[in-house]
mmCIF file of C-alpha atoms and ligand atoms in Angstrom:
data_model
loop_
_atom_site.group_PDB
_atom_site.id
_atom_site.type_symbol
_atom_site.label_atom_id
_atom_site.label_comp_id
_atom_site.label_asym_id
_atom_site.label_seq_id
_atom_site.Cartn_x
_atom_site.Cartn_y
_atom_site.Cartn_z
ATOM 1 C CA MET A 1 -15.060 -15.136 -5.092
ATOM 2 C CA ARG A 2 -11.566 -14.018 -5.932
ATOM 3 C CA ILE A 3 -10.805 -11.088 -3.638
ATOM 4 C CA VAL A 4 -7.881 -8.705 -3.719
ATOM 5 C CA ILE A 5 -7.232 -7.249 -0.281
ATOM 6 C CA ALA A 6 -4.996 -4.248 0.354
ATOM 7 C CA LEU A 7 -3.746 -3.955 3.925
ATOM 8 C CA GLY A 8 -2.952 -0.494 5.236
ATOM 9 C CA GLY A 9 0.330 0.299 6.916
ATOM 10 C CA ASN A 10 -1.347 0.519 10.322
ATOM 11 C CA ALA A 11 -2.725 -3.007 10.001
ATOM 12 C CA LEU A 12 0.906 -4.097 10.164
ATOM 13 C CA LEU A 13 2.192 -1.524 12.621
ATOM 14 C CA GLN A 14 -0.343 0.160 14.879
ATOM 15 C CA ARG A 15 0.096 3.840 15.673
ATOM 16 C CA GLY A 16 2.113 4.365 18.844
ATOM 17 C CA MET A 17 4.047 1.132 18.442
ATOM 18 C CA LYS A 18 7.811 1.411 18.258
ATOM 19 C CA GLY A 19 8.287 -0.919 15.349
ATOM 20 C CA THR A 20 10.353 -3.696 16.887
ATOM 21 C CA PHE A 21 10.121 -7.058 15.181
ATOM 22 C CA GLU A 22 7.887 -8.269 18.022
ATOM 23 C CA ASP A 23 5.529 -5.270 17.561
ATOM 24 C CA GLN A 24 5.175 -5.986 13.878
ATOM 25 C CA GLN A 25 4.788 -9.721 14.411
ATOM 26 C CA LYS A 26 2.000 -9.106 16.904
ATOM 27 C CA ALA A 27 0.209 -6.734 14.539
ATOM 28 C CA ALA A 28 0.609 -9.178 11.626
ATOM 29 C CA HIS A 29 -0.664 -12.018 13.818
ATOM 30 C CA LEU A 30 -3.877 -10.134 14.643
ATOM 31 C CA ALA A 31 -4.356 -9.081 11.022
ATOM 32 C CA MET A 32 -3.829 -12.593 9.658
ATOM 33 C CA GLU A 33 -6.355 -14.075 12.113
ATOM 34 C CA GLN A 34 -8.947 -11.884 10.383
ATOM 35 C CA ILE A 35 -7.706 -12.577 6.877
ATOM 36 C CA ALA A 36 -7.698 -16.342 7.488
ATOM 37 C CA GLN A 37 -11.470 -16.162 8.068
ATOM 38 C CA VAL A 38 -11.924 -14.792 4.551
ATOM 39 C CA VAL A 39 -10.002 -17.746 3.107
ATOM 40 C CA LYS A 40 -11.907 -20.156 5.370
ATOM 41 C CA ASP A 41 -15.170 -18.819 3.913
ATOM 42 C CA GLY A 42 -13.978 -20.227 0.597
ATOM 43 C CA HIS A 43 -12.661 -17.100 -1.106
ATOM 44 C CA GLU A 44 -9.522 -16.984 -3.251
ATOM 45 C CA LEU A 45 -7.162 -14.390 -1.865
ATOM 46 C CA VAL A 46 -4.548 -12.090 -3.344
ATOM 47 C CA MET A 47 -3.077 -9.789 -0.734
ATOM 48 C CA THR A 48 -1.056 -6.621 -0.986
ATOM 49 C CA HIS A 49 0.181 -4.307 1.736
ATOM 50 C CA GLY A 50 1.630 -0.901 2.495
ATOM 51 C CA ASN A 51 5.257 -0.471 3.582
ATOM 52 C CA GLY A 52 5.513 3.202 4.587
ATOM 53 C CA PRO A 53 6.853 2.806 8.146
ATOM 54 C CA GLN A 54 9.019 -0.203 7.258
ATOM 55 C CA CYS A 55 10.542 1.324 4.137
ATOM 56 C CA GLY A 56 11.144 4.563 6.039
ATOM 57 C CA ALA A 57 13.035 2.613 8.712
ATOM 58 C CA VAL A 58 15.167 0.644 6.241
ATOM 59 C CA PHE A 59 15.898 3.800 4.280
ATOM 60 C CA LEU A 60 17.007 5.519 7.489
ATOM 61 C CA GLN A 61 19.376 2.671 8.265
ATOM 62 C CA HIS A 62 20.816 3.052 4.788
ATOM 63 C CA VAL A 63 20.976 6.761 4.188
ATOM 64 C CA ALA A 64 21.186 8.460 7.559
ATOM 65 C CA GLY A 65 23.260 5.691 9.114
ATOM 66 C CA GLU A 66 25.815 5.384 6.355
ATOM 67 C CA GLU A 67 28.510 7.368 8.157
ATOM 68 C CA HIS A 68 28.339 4.882 11.038
ATOM 69 C CA ALA A 69 28.206 1.702 9.068
ATOM 70 C CA ASN A 70 31.026 0.396 7.005
ATOM 71 C CA VAL A 71 28.627 -0.981 4.433
ATOM 72 C CA PRO A 72 27.404 0.832 1.332
ATOM 73 C CA ALA A 73 23.949 2.435 1.483
ATOM 74 C CA MET A 74 21.313 1.020 -0.853
ATOM 75 C CA PRO A 75 18.995 3.115 -3.054
ATOM 76 C CA LEU A 76 15.335 3.613 -2.167
ATOM 77 C CA HIS A 77 14.029 1.032 -4.640
ATOM 78 C CA VAL A 78 16.233 -1.623 -3.027
ATOM 79 C CA CYS A 79 14.889 -0.601 0.405
ATOM 80 C CA GLY A 80 11.431 -1.221 -1.091
ATOM 81 C CA GLY A 81 12.541 -4.670 -2.222
ATOM 82 C CA MET A 82 13.892 -5.408 1.255
ATOM 83 C CA THR A 83 10.576 -4.521 2.883
ATOM 84 C CA GLN A 84 8.680 -6.729 0.416
ATOM 85 C CA GLY A 85 10.918 -9.576 1.540
ATOM 86 C CA PHE A 86 10.629 -8.783 5.217
ATOM 87 C CA LEU A 87 6.852 -8.275 5.225
ATOM 88 C CA GLY A 88 6.483 -11.258 2.904
ATOM 89 C CA GLU A 89 8.247 -13.408 5.481
ATOM 90 C CA LEU A 90 6.082 -12.064 8.268
ATOM 91 C CA LEU A 91 2.820 -12.521 6.357
ATOM 92 C CA GLN A 92 3.765 -15.974 5.102
ATOM 93 C CA GLN A 93 4.488 -17.138 8.637
ATOM 94 C CA GLU A 94 1.522 -15.485 10.341
ATOM 95 C CA LEU A 95 -1.051 -16.314 7.668
ATOM 96 C CA ASP A 96 0.223 -19.903 7.457
ATOM 97 C CA GLY A 97 -0.262 -20.216 11.221
ATOM 98 C CA ALA A 98 -3.709 -18.601 11.136
ATOM 99 C CA LEU A 99 -4.855 -20.843 8.263
ATOM 100 C CA ARG A 100 -3.717 -23.956 10.125
ATOM 101 C CA GLN A 101 -5.695 -22.782 13.168
ATOM 102 C CA VAL A 102 -8.909 -22.684 11.152
ATOM 103 C CA GLY A 103 -8.130 -25.933 9.362
ATOM 104 C CA VAL A 104 -7.399 -24.560 5.903
ATOM 105 C CA ASN A 105 -4.659 -26.300 3.963
ATOM 106 C CA LYS A 106 -3.297 -23.608 1.616
ATOM 107 C CA ASN A 107 0.202 -22.350 0.911
ATOM 108 C CA VAL A 108 1.088 -18.683 1.162
ATOM 109 C CA VAL A 109 3.746 -17.340 -1.184
ATOM 110 C CA SER A 110 5.032 -13.796 -1.605
ATOM 111 C CA ILE A 111 6.458 -12.345 -4.778
ATOM 112 C CA VAL A 112 9.032 -9.589 -5.095
ATOM 113 C CA THR A 113 6.980 -7.462 -7.462
ATOM 114 C CA GLN A 114 8.105 -4.744 -9.861
ATOM 115 C CA SER A 115 5.667 -2.047 -11.000
ATOM 116 C CA VAL A 116 6.422 -0.581 -14.395
ATOM 117 C CA VAL A 117 6.076 3.202 -14.530
ATOM 118 C CA ASP A 118 6.399 5.623 -17.433
ATOM 119 C CA PRO A 119 9.796 7.408 -17.329
ATOM 120 C CA LYS A 120 7.891 10.399 -18.732
ATOM 121 C CA ASP A 121 5.351 10.316 -15.872
ATOM 122 C CA PRO A 122 4.794 14.008 -15.000
ATOM 123 C CA SER A 123 5.512 13.290 -11.323
ATOM 124 C CA PHE A 124 9.225 12.792 -12.122
ATOM 125 C CA ASN A 125 9.397 16.506 -12.942
ATOM 126 C CA ALA A 126 7.453 17.418 -9.814
ATOM 127 C CA PRO A 127 8.540 15.150 -6.921
ATOM 128 C CA SER A 128 5.982 15.499 -4.146
ATOM 129 C CA LYS A 129 6.470 12.630 -1.699
ATOM 130 C CA PRO A 130 8.774 13.480 1.256
ATOM 131 C CA ILE A 131 10.493 10.463 2.809
ATOM 132 C CA GLY A 132 12.980 9.720 5.570
ATOM 133 C CA PRO A 133 14.551 12.074 8.139
ATOM 134 C CA PHE A 134 14.750 15.859 8.284
ATOM 135 C CA TYR A 135 17.990 17.696 7.396
ATOM 136 C CA THR A 136 19.301 21.246 7.772
ATOM 137 C CA LYS A 137 19.442 23.508 4.720
ATOM 138 C CA GLU A 138 23.253 23.127 4.482
ATOM 139 C CA LYS A 139 23.131 19.328 4.680
ATOM 140 C CA ALA A 140 20.261 19.279 2.165
ATOM 141 C CA GLU A 141 22.264 21.337 -0.337
ATOM 142 C CA GLU A 142 25.236 19.005 0.106
ATOM 143 C CA MET A 143 23.073 15.915 -0.436
ATOM 144 C CA GLN A 144 21.472 17.434 -3.525
ATOM 145 C CA LYS A 145 24.899 18.230 -5.006
ATOM 146 C CA GLU A 146 26.741 15.066 -4.030
ATOM 147 C CA LYS A 147 24.060 12.403 -4.242
ATOM 148 C CA GLY A 148 21.586 13.974 -6.641
ATOM 149 C CA TYR A 149 18.652 13.749 -4.218
ATOM 150 C CA HIS A 150 15.797 16.154 -4.763
ATOM 151 C CA MET A 151 15.502 17.970 -1.402
ATOM 152 C CA MET A 152 12.456 19.959 -0.334
ATOM 153 C CA GLU A 153 11.417 21.917 2.738
ATOM 154 C CA ASP A 154 8.579 20.066 4.524
ATOM 155 C CA ALA A 155 6.025 22.213 6.367
ATOM 156 C CA GLY A 156 8.557 24.262 8.353
ATOM 157 C CA ARG A 157 10.102 21.148 9.901
ATOM 158 C CA GLY A 158 13.293 20.923 7.840
ATOM 159 C CA TYR A 159 14.482 19.513 4.528
ATOM 160 C CA ARG A 160 13.705 16.010 3.333
ATOM 161 C CA ILE A 161 14.494 13.808 0.377
ATOM 162 C CA THR A 162 11.492 14.163 -1.917
ATOM 163 C CA VAL A 163 10.656 11.617 -4.574
ATOM 164 C CA ALA A 164 8.184 11.199 -7.403
ATOM 165 C CA SER A 165 4.965 9.213 -7.017
ATOM 166 C CA PRO A 166 4.332 7.860 -10.533
ATOM 167 C CA VAL A 167 1.266 5.909 -11.676
ATOM 168 C CA PRO A 168 1.844 2.127 -11.866
ATOM 169 C CA GLN A 169 1.016 0.699 -15.305
ATOM 170 C CA TYR A 170 1.465 -3.058 -14.900
ATOM 171 C CA PHE A 171 3.547 -5.634 -13.017
ATOM 172 C CA ILE A 172 6.510 -7.497 -14.505
ATOM 173 C CA GLU A 173 5.431 -10.568 -12.485
ATOM 174 C CA GLU A 174 1.821 -10.426 -13.740
ATOM 175 C CA GLU A 175 1.827 -13.935 -15.300
ATOM 176 C CA ALA A 176 3.509 -15.489 -12.236
ATOM 177 C CA ILE A 177 0.907 -13.908 -9.938
ATOM 178 C CA LYS A 178 -2.005 -15.203 -12.060
ATOM 179 C CA THR A 179 -0.477 -18.677 -12.395
ATOM 180 C CA LEU A 180 -0.026 -19.042 -8.638
ATOM 181 C CA VAL A 181 -3.519 -17.745 -7.834
ATOM 182 C CA ASN A 182 -5.042 -20.103 -10.410
ATOM 183 C CA ALA A 183 -3.074 -22.968 -8.852
ATOM 184 C CA GLY A 184 -4.667 -22.273 -5.452
ATOM 185 C CA PHE A 185 -1.886 -20.410 -3.670
ATOM 186 C CA VAL A 186 -2.587 -17.434 -1.439
ATOM 187 C CA VAL A 187 -0.408 -14.772 -3.043
ATOM 188 C CA VAL A 188 1.176 -11.761 -1.345
ATOM 189 C CA CYS A 189 2.488 -9.286 -3.903
ATOM 190 C CA SER A 190 3.134 -5.681 -5.008
ATOM 191 C CA GLY A 191 3.910 -4.693 -1.415
ATOM 192 C CA GLY A 192 4.375 -0.973 -0.923
ATOM 193 C CA GLY A 193 2.877 -0.432 -4.377
ATOM 194 C CA GLY A 194 5.604 -2.537 -5.986
ATOM 195 C CA ILE A 195 9.214 -1.657 -6.730
ATOM 196 C CA PRO A 196 9.076 1.178 -9.269
ATOM 197 C CA VAL A 197 10.950 0.265 -12.449
ATOM 198 C CA ILE A 198 11.394 1.632 -15.958
ATOM 199 C CA PHE A 199 12.831 0.148 -19.141
ATOM 200 C CA GLU A 200 16.177 1.584 -20.209
ATOM 201 C CA ASP A 201 17.891 0.218 -23.347
ATOM 202 C CA GLY A 202 15.533 -2.751 -23.158
ATOM 203 C CA LYS A 203 16.538 -3.548 -19.576
ATOM 204 C CA ILE A 204 14.579 -3.267 -16.329
ATOM 205 C CA LYS A 205 15.953 -0.615 -13.979
ATOM 206 C CA GLY A 206 14.781 0.381 -10.487
ATOM 207 C CA VAL A 207 14.012 4.061 -9.922
ATOM 208 C CA ASP A 208 13.778 6.059 -6.709
ATOM 209 C CA ALA A 209 10.095 6.777 -6.362
ATOM 210 C CA VAL A 210 7.179 5.775 -4.143
ATOM 211 C CA ILE A 211 4.107 4.223 -5.708
ATOM 212 C CA ASP A 212 0.779 4.704 -3.960
ATOM 213 C CA LYS A 213 -0.175 1.267 -2.611
ATOM 214 C CA ASP A 214 -3.927 1.838 -2.971
ATOM 215 C CA LEU A 215 -3.525 2.743 -6.640
ATOM 216 C CA SER A 216 -1.286 -0.237 -7.390
ATOM 217 C CA ALA A 217 -3.693 -2.498 -5.467
ATOM 218 C CA SER A 218 -6.465 -1.487 -7.862
ATOM 219 C CA VAL A 219 -4.206 -2.360 -10.810
ATOM 220 C CA LEU A 220 -3.536 -5.728 -9.142
ATOM 221 C CA ALA A 221 -7.249 -6.334 -8.634
ATOM 222 C CA ALA A 222 -8.069 -5.596 -12.266
ATOM 223 C CA THR A 223 -5.072 -7.630 -13.507
ATOM 224 C CA THR A 224 -6.047 -10.727 -11.524
ATOM 225 C CA SER A 225 -9.714 -10.422 -12.610
ATOM 226 C CA ALA A 226 -10.861 -10.085 -9.015
ATOM 227 C CA ASP A 227 -14.579 -10.358 -8.253
ATOM 228 C CA ALA A 228 -14.134 -7.859 -5.439
ATOM 229 C CA PHE A 229 -11.521 -5.401 -4.255
ATOM 230 C CA MET A 230 -11.236 -4.573 -0.571
ATOM 231 C CA ILE A 231 -9.069 -1.931 1.104
ATOM 232 C CA LEU A 232 -8.554 -2.586 4.817
ATOM 233 C CA THR A 233 -7.569 0.416 6.901
ATOM 234 C CA ASP A 234 -8.330 1.711 10.400
ATOM 235 C CA VAL A 235 -11.811 3.183 9.881
ATOM 236 C CA PRO A 236 -14.987 1.087 9.316
ATOM 237 C CA GLU A 237 -16.330 3.409 6.601
ATOM 238 C CA ALA A 238 -15.327 6.391 4.499
ATOM 239 C CA LEU A 239 -17.087 9.424 5.924
ATOM 240 C CA ILE A 240 -18.617 12.480 4.392
ATOM 241 C CA ASN A 241 -18.304 15.747 6.308
ATOM 242 C CA TYR A 242 -15.265 14.142 7.928
ATOM 243 C CA ARG A 243 -14.557 15.574 11.407
ATOM 244 C CA LYS A 244 -17.583 17.877 11.236
ATOM 245 C CA GLU A 245 -20.745 17.725 13.343
ATOM 246 C CA ASN A 246 -22.761 16.194 10.523
ATOM 247 C CA GLU A 247 -20.123 13.524 9.787
ATOM 248 C CA ALA A 248 -21.738 10.408 8.292
ATOM 249 C CA PRO A 249 -20.547 7.076 6.912
ATOM 250 C CA VAL A 250 -20.983 6.209 3.256
ATOM 251 C CA ARG A 251 -22.408 2.671 3.226
ATOM 252 C CA GLU A 252 -23.126 2.158 -0.459
ATOM 253 C CA ALA A 253 -22.556 4.562 -3.303
ATOM 254 C CA THR A 254 -22.211 4.517 -7.060
ATOM 255 C CA VAL A 255 -19.060 5.677 -8.807
ATOM 256 C CA ALA A 256 -20.907 8.857 -9.844
ATOM 257 C CA GLN A 257 -21.925 9.590 -6.244
ATOM 258 C CA MET A 258 -18.379 9.024 -4.999
ATOM 259 C CA GLU A 259 -16.988 11.292 -7.724
ATOM 260 C CA GLU A 260 -19.402 13.980 -6.555
ATOM 261 C CA TYR A 261 -18.196 13.528 -2.946
ATOM 262 C CA ILE A 262 -14.586 13.865 -4.154
ATOM 263 C CA LYS A 263 -15.473 17.130 -5.904
ATOM 264 C CA GLN A 264 -17.025 18.383 -2.671
ATOM 265 C CA GLY A 265 -13.746 17.612 -0.868
ATOM 266 C CA HIS A 266 -14.930 14.997 1.651
ATOM 267 C CA PHE A 267 -11.874 12.747 1.470
ATOM 268 C CA ALA A 268 -8.430 13.884 2.638
ATOM 269 C CA LYS A 269 -5.556 13.858 0.174
ATOM 270 C CA GLY A 270 -2.894 11.276 0.964
ATOM 271 C CA SER A 271 -5.155 9.097 3.147
ATOM 272 C CA MET A 272 -8.810 8.466 2.218
ATOM 273 C CA LEU A 273 -8.778 10.093 -1.226
ATOM 274 C CA PRO A 274 -6.335 7.600 -2.837
ATOM 275 C CA LYS A 275 -8.456 4.728 -1.461
ATOM 276 C CA VAL A 276 -11.661 6.100 -2.957
ATOM 277 C CA GLN A 277 -9.869 6.828 -6.240
ATOM 278 C CA ALA A 278 -8.434 3.295 -6.332
ATOM 279 C CA CYS A 279 -11.903 1.815 -5.755
ATOM 280 C CA ILE A 280 -13.436 3.954 -8.492
ATOM 281 C CA ARG A 281 -10.705 2.851 -10.882
ATOM 282 C CA PHE A 282 -11.383 -0.834 -10.146
ATOM 283 C CA VAL A 283 -15.176 -0.549 -10.383
ATOM 284 C CA LYS A 284 -14.940 1.353 -13.673
ATOM 285 C CA ALA A 285 -12.486 -1.170 -15.129
ATOM 286 C CA THR A 286 -14.361 -4.319 -14.086
ATOM 287 C CA GLY A 287 -17.945 -3.521 -13.094
ATOM 288 C CA HIS A 288 -17.324 -5.384 -9.817
ATOM 289 C CA PRO A 289 -17.752 -3.841 -6.347
ATOM 290 C CA ALA A 290 -15.015 -2.320 -4.214
ATOM 291 C CA LEU A 291 -15.045 -2.044 -0.421
ATOM 292 C CA ILE A 292 -13.312 0.153 2.126
ATOM 293 C CA THR A 293 -13.436 -0.909 5.764
ATOM 294 C CA ALA A 294 -11.406 -1.576 8.892
ATOM 295 C CA LEU A 295 -9.467 -4.806 9.315
ATOM 296 C CA ASP A 296 -11.846 -6.068 12.011
ATOM 297 C CA TYR A 297 -14.880 -5.646 9.749
ATOM 298 C CA ALA A 298 -13.551 -7.485 6.697
ATOM 299 C CA LEU A 299 -16.016 -10.377 6.958
ATOM 300 C CA GLN A 300 -18.973 -8.151 7.795
ATOM 301 C CA ALA A 301 -18.138 -5.897 4.855
ATOM 302 C CA LEU A 302 -18.185 -8.897 2.490
ATOM 303 C CA LYS A 303 -21.680 -9.703 3.796
ATOM 304 C CA GLY A 304 -22.792 -6.089 3.293
ATOM 305 C CA GLU A 305 -23.176 -5.378 7.014
ATOM 306 C CA ARG A 306 -20.411 -2.803 7.390
ATOM 307 C CA GLY A 307 -17.998 -0.803 5.276
ATOM 308 C CA THR A 308 -18.267 1.474 2.278
ATOM 309 C CA LYS A 309 -19.300 -0.346 -0.882
ATOM 310 C CA ILE A 310 -18.731 1.311 -4.231
ATOM 311 C CA ILE A 311 -20.742 0.000 -7.163
ATOM 312 C CA PRO A 312 -20.990 0.913 -10.879
HETATM 313 P P1 ADP B 401 -3.592 3.269 5.567
HETATM 314 O O1 ADP B 401 -2.326 3.025 6.309
HETATM 315 O O2 ADP B 401 -4.601 2.184 5.800
HETATM 316 O O3 ADP B 401 -3.394 3.619 4.116
HETATM 317 P P2 ADP B 401 -4.295 6.079 6.028
HETATM 318 O O4 ADP B 401 -3.914 6.738 7.309
HETATM 319 O O5 ADP B 401 -3.517 6.435 4.810
HETATM 320 O O6 ADP B 401 -4.270 4.507 6.319
HETATM 321 O O7 ADP B 401 -5.844 6.348 5.714
HETATM 322 C C1 ADP B 401 -6.860 6.121 6.687
HETATM 323 C C2 ADP B 401 -7.167 7.417 7.419
HETATM 324 O O8 ADP B 401 -7.825 8.328 6.530
HETATM 325 C C3 ADP B 401 -8.139 7.339 8.567
HETATM 326 O O9 ADP B 401 -7.531 6.904 9.752
HETATM 327 C C4 ADP B 401 -8.643 8.777 8.684
HETATM 328 O O10 ADP B 401 -7.899 9.471 9.650
HETATM 329 C C5 ADP B 401 -8.313 9.400 7.324
HETATM 330 N N1 ADP B 401 -9.444 10.021 6.614
HETATM 331 C C6 ADP B 401 -9.319 11.123 5.847
HETATM 332 N N2 ADP B 401 -10.478 11.478 5.298
HETATM 333 C C7 ADP B 401 -11.393 10.567 5.725
HETATM 334 C C8 ADP B 401 -12.791 10.391 5.493
HETATM 335 N N3 ADP B 401 -13.493 11.236 4.723
HETATM 336 N N4 ADP B 401 -13.410 9.338 6.079
HETATM 337 C C9 ADP B 401 -12.722 8.482 6.869
HETATM 338 N N5 ADP B 401 -11.389 8.595 7.115
HETATM 339 C C10 ADP B 401 -10.722 9.623 6.572
HETATM 340 MG MG1 MG B 402 -2.289 5.356 3.373
#
């Protein structure tokens, strides 16, 4: 089977870790040991990943640290590109090592991937995604005036740069991704949802926005004609009645059942909901199954023993 796997941010940086290179290398090492088993079982793999903590850190170094550093700050979309490179390096090295360990001779290659968004996407008029550090009201007003950032108050904790979260339409590198997968490479791409770009006067231009990685992963899965789409996070199954006494895992459900659960409000916005929505999108587009499970249960989920499986 050709499987598209989306790795959650916490598969690459566990909660409570500080985020040193060694922390992230250790997390990637553990994750790639699991992923290598999927490749060893004979599956073709396309992998994508989140970049929330990493992009936040790079952005901080660029925006908040600019008065200390004598180097120009880079815009958010470039920070996204940097994290694709950094995490690409890490995953290439760790997955290469893990594949060697299990005796699989396959090359891992990562692609700096651009996600095309509609410049008229309604989210550009209603930025909703807060990123980076907190600022005072005065500093926020100054940043809005001088740098054009959209600043918003975030839950009583201070002001933050707030960006749009547009829907990804397709990837500029689509043909390159397909060619490499067809040639037998393990491909890492569209990290962090892909670098958001628009066309302006016929030219590609990066824009400051954050694309939901689960949503872009489902676009990737449909684009690469995947036989299955799997989102790996830190819970073995999506739950209904989440955090209530009658909490229960969803093991297998149709798109219609999942849509009903969404209506009833079982999945939290910004965490489980985008995963379920991404799965529904893939299943509707392809008729193939989608899975949500924890990193450690990837193999079991493919065998139907664990995880949430969404079917037509
Ligand atoms: P990732 O980094 O993998 O995208 P998220 O934190 O965004 O991880 O999403 C996974 C989290 O979603 C879980 O750790 C859990 O706290 C939360 N969550 C919200 N609603 C549910 C639900 N109904 N069932 C299971 N987990 C849920
Ligand atoms: Mg998430």
